[in-house]
Tab-separated table of C-alpha atoms in Angstrom:
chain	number	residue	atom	x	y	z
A	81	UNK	CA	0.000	0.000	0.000
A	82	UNK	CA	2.838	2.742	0.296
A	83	UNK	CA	3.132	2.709	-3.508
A	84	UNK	CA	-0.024	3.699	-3.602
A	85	UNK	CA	0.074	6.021	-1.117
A	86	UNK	CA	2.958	7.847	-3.187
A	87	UNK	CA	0.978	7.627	-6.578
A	88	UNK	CA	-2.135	9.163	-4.481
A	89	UNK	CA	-0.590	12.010	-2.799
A	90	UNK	CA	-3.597	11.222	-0.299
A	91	UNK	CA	-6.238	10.663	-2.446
A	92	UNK	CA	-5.675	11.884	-5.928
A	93	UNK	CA	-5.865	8.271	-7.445
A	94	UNK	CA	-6.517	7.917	-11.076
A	95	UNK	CA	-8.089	4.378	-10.922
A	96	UNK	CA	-11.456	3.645	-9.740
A	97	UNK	CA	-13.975	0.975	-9.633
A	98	UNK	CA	-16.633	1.074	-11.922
A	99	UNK	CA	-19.704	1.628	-9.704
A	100	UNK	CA	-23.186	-0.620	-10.587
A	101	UNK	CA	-25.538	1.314	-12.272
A	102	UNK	CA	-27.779	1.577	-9.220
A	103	UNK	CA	-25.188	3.314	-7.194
A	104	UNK	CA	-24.826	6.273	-10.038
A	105	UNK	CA	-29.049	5.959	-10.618
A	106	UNK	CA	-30.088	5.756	-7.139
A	107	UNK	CA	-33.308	4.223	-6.162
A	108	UNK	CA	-37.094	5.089	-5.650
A	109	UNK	CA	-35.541	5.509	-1.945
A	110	UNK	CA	-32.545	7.756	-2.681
A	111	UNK	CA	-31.559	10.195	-5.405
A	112	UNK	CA	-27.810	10.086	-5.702
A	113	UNK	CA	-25.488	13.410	-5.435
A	114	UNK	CA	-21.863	14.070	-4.864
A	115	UNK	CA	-18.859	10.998	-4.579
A	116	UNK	CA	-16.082	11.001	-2.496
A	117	UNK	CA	-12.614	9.743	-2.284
A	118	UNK	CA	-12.154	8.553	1.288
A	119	UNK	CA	-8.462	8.028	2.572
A	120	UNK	CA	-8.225	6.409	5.981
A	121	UNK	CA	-3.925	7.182	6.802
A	122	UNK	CA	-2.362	5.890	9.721
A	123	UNK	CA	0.513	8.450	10.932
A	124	UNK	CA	3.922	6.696	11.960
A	125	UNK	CA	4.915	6.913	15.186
A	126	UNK	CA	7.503	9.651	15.634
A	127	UNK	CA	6.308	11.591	12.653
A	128	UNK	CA	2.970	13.356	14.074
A	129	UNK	CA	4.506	17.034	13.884
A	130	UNK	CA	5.869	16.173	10.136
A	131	UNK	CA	2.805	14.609	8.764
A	132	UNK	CA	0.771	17.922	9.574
A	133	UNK	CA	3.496	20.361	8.355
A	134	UNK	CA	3.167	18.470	5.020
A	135	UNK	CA	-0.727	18.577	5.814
A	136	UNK	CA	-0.670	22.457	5.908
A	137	UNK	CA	2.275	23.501	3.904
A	138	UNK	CA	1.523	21.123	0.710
A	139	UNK	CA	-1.926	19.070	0.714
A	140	UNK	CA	-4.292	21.979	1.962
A	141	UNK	CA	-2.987	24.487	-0.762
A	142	UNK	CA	-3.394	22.061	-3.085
A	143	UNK	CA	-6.656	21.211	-2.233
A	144	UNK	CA	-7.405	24.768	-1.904
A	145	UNK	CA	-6.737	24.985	-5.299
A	146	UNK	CA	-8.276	21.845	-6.811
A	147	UNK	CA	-12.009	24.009	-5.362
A	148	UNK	CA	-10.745	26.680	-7.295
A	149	UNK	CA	-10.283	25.008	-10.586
A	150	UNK	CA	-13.632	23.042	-9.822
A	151	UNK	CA	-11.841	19.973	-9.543
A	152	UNK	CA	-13.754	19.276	-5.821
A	153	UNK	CA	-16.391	20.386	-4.515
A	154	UNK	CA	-15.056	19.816	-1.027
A	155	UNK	CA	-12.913	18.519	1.202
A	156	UNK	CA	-12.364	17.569	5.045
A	157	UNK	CA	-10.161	16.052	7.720
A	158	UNK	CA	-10.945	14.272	10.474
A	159	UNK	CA	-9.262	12.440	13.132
A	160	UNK	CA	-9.774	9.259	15.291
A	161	UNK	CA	-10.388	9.693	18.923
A	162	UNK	CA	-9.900	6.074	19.955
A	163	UNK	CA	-7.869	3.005	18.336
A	164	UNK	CA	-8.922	-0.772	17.368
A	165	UNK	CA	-5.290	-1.808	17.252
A	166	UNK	CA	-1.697	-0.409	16.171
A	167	UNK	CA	-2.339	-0.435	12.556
A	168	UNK	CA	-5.642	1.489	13.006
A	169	UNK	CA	-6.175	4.720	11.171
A	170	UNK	CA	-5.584	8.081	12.624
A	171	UNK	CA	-6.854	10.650	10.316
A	172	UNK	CA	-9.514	10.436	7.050
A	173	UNK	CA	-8.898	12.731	4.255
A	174	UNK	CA	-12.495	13.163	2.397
A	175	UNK	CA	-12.129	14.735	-1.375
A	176	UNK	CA	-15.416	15.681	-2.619
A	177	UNK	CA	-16.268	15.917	-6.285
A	178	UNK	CA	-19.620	16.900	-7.442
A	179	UNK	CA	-20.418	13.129	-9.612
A	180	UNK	CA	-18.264	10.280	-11.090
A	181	UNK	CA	-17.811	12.029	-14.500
A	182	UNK	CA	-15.808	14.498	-12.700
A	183	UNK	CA	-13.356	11.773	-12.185
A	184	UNK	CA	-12.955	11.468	-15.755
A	185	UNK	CA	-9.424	12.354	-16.665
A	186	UNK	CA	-8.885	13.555	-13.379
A	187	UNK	CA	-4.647	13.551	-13.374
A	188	UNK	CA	-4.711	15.583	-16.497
A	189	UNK	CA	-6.846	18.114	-14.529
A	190	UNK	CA	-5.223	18.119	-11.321
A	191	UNK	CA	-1.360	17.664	-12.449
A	192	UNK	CA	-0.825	21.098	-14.365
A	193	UNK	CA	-1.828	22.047	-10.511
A	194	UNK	CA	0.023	20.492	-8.316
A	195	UNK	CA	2.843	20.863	-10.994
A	196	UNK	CA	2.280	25.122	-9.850
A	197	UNK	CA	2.228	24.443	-6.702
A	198	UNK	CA	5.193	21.994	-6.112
A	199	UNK	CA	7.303	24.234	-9.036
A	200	UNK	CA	8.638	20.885	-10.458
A	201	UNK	CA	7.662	17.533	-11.772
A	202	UNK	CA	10.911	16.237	-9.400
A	203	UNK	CA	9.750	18.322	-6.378
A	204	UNK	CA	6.684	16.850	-6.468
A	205	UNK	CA	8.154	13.363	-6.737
A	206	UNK	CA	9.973	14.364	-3.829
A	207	UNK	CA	7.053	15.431	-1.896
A	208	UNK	CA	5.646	12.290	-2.267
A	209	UNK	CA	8.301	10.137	-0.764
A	210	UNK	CA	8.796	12.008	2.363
A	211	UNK	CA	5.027	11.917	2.314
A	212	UNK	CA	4.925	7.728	2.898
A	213	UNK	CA	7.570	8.323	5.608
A	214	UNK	CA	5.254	9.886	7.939
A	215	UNK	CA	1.726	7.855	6.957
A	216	UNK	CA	0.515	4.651	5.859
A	217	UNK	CA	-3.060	4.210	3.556
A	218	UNK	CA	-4.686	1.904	5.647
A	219	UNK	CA	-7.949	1.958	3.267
A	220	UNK	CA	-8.984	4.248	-0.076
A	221	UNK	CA	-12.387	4.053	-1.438
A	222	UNK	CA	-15.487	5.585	-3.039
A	223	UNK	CA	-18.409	6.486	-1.604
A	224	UNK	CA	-21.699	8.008	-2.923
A	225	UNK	CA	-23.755	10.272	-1.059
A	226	UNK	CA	-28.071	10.215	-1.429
A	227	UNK	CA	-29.888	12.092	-0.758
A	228	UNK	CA	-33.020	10.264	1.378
A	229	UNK	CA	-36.463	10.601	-1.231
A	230	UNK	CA	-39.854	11.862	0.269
A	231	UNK	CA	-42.388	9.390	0.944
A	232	UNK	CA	-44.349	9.354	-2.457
């Protein structure tokens, strides 16, 4: 999983799951709206104070930016108040995007920005390696929110 972590940059994957028809149609129950990429990281012990400089100083910016550009609708970070075991999670990183076409071609849209922000395609590299030195993906995956329908 720390490849992936690296190739993510905390959930900016460019592979995803085709979702089943009713998840994109919805039901007489629910009307679908926005998906999300949800990131659940585990931060490495010893590396709390670095994971959250990179948090502020390069993800947030970036993300910042991405709602600019229209690339997400939203985005949020939370954190875990208890633990299962060791390799539990610590902190989920939600990215919001308004439907699943917005996920089309998604790296060509968000590369020329974090190419801006980062300066070069080798910084950038670089920011991702020290990145998987302070947190582990414990779990990435879709989700779709509904909307709950009136009672016809």
């Amino acid at each position: 999983m720390p490849t992936k972590f690296l190739a993510i940059g905390f959930a900016c994957a460019t592979l995803f799951a085709v979702p089943s028809v009713s998840a994109q149609q919805g039901s007489p129950n629910t009307t679908p709206t926005t998906v999300s990429r949800v990131t659940l990281v585990r931060i490495k012990t010893g590396h709390t104070e670095q994971f959250w400089a990179d948090m502020r100083q390069n993800l947030k910016p970036v993300y910042e930016a991405y709602k600019r550009a229209g690339v997400l609708v939203d985005y949020s970070v939370a954190t875990k108040g208890s633990t299962e075991n060791e390799n539990d999670w610590s902190v989920r990183l939600t990215l919001t995007y308004r439907n699943y076409a917005a996920l089309d071609s998604l790296a060509a849209k968000t590369g020329p920005i974090t190419l801006a922000h980062y300066k070069s395609a080798e910084q950038r590299t670089a920011a991702g390696l020290a990145r998987s030195e302070h947190g582990v993906v414990v779990a990435s995956y879709l989700e779709r929110d509904h909307t709950l329908n009136d009672w016809k």
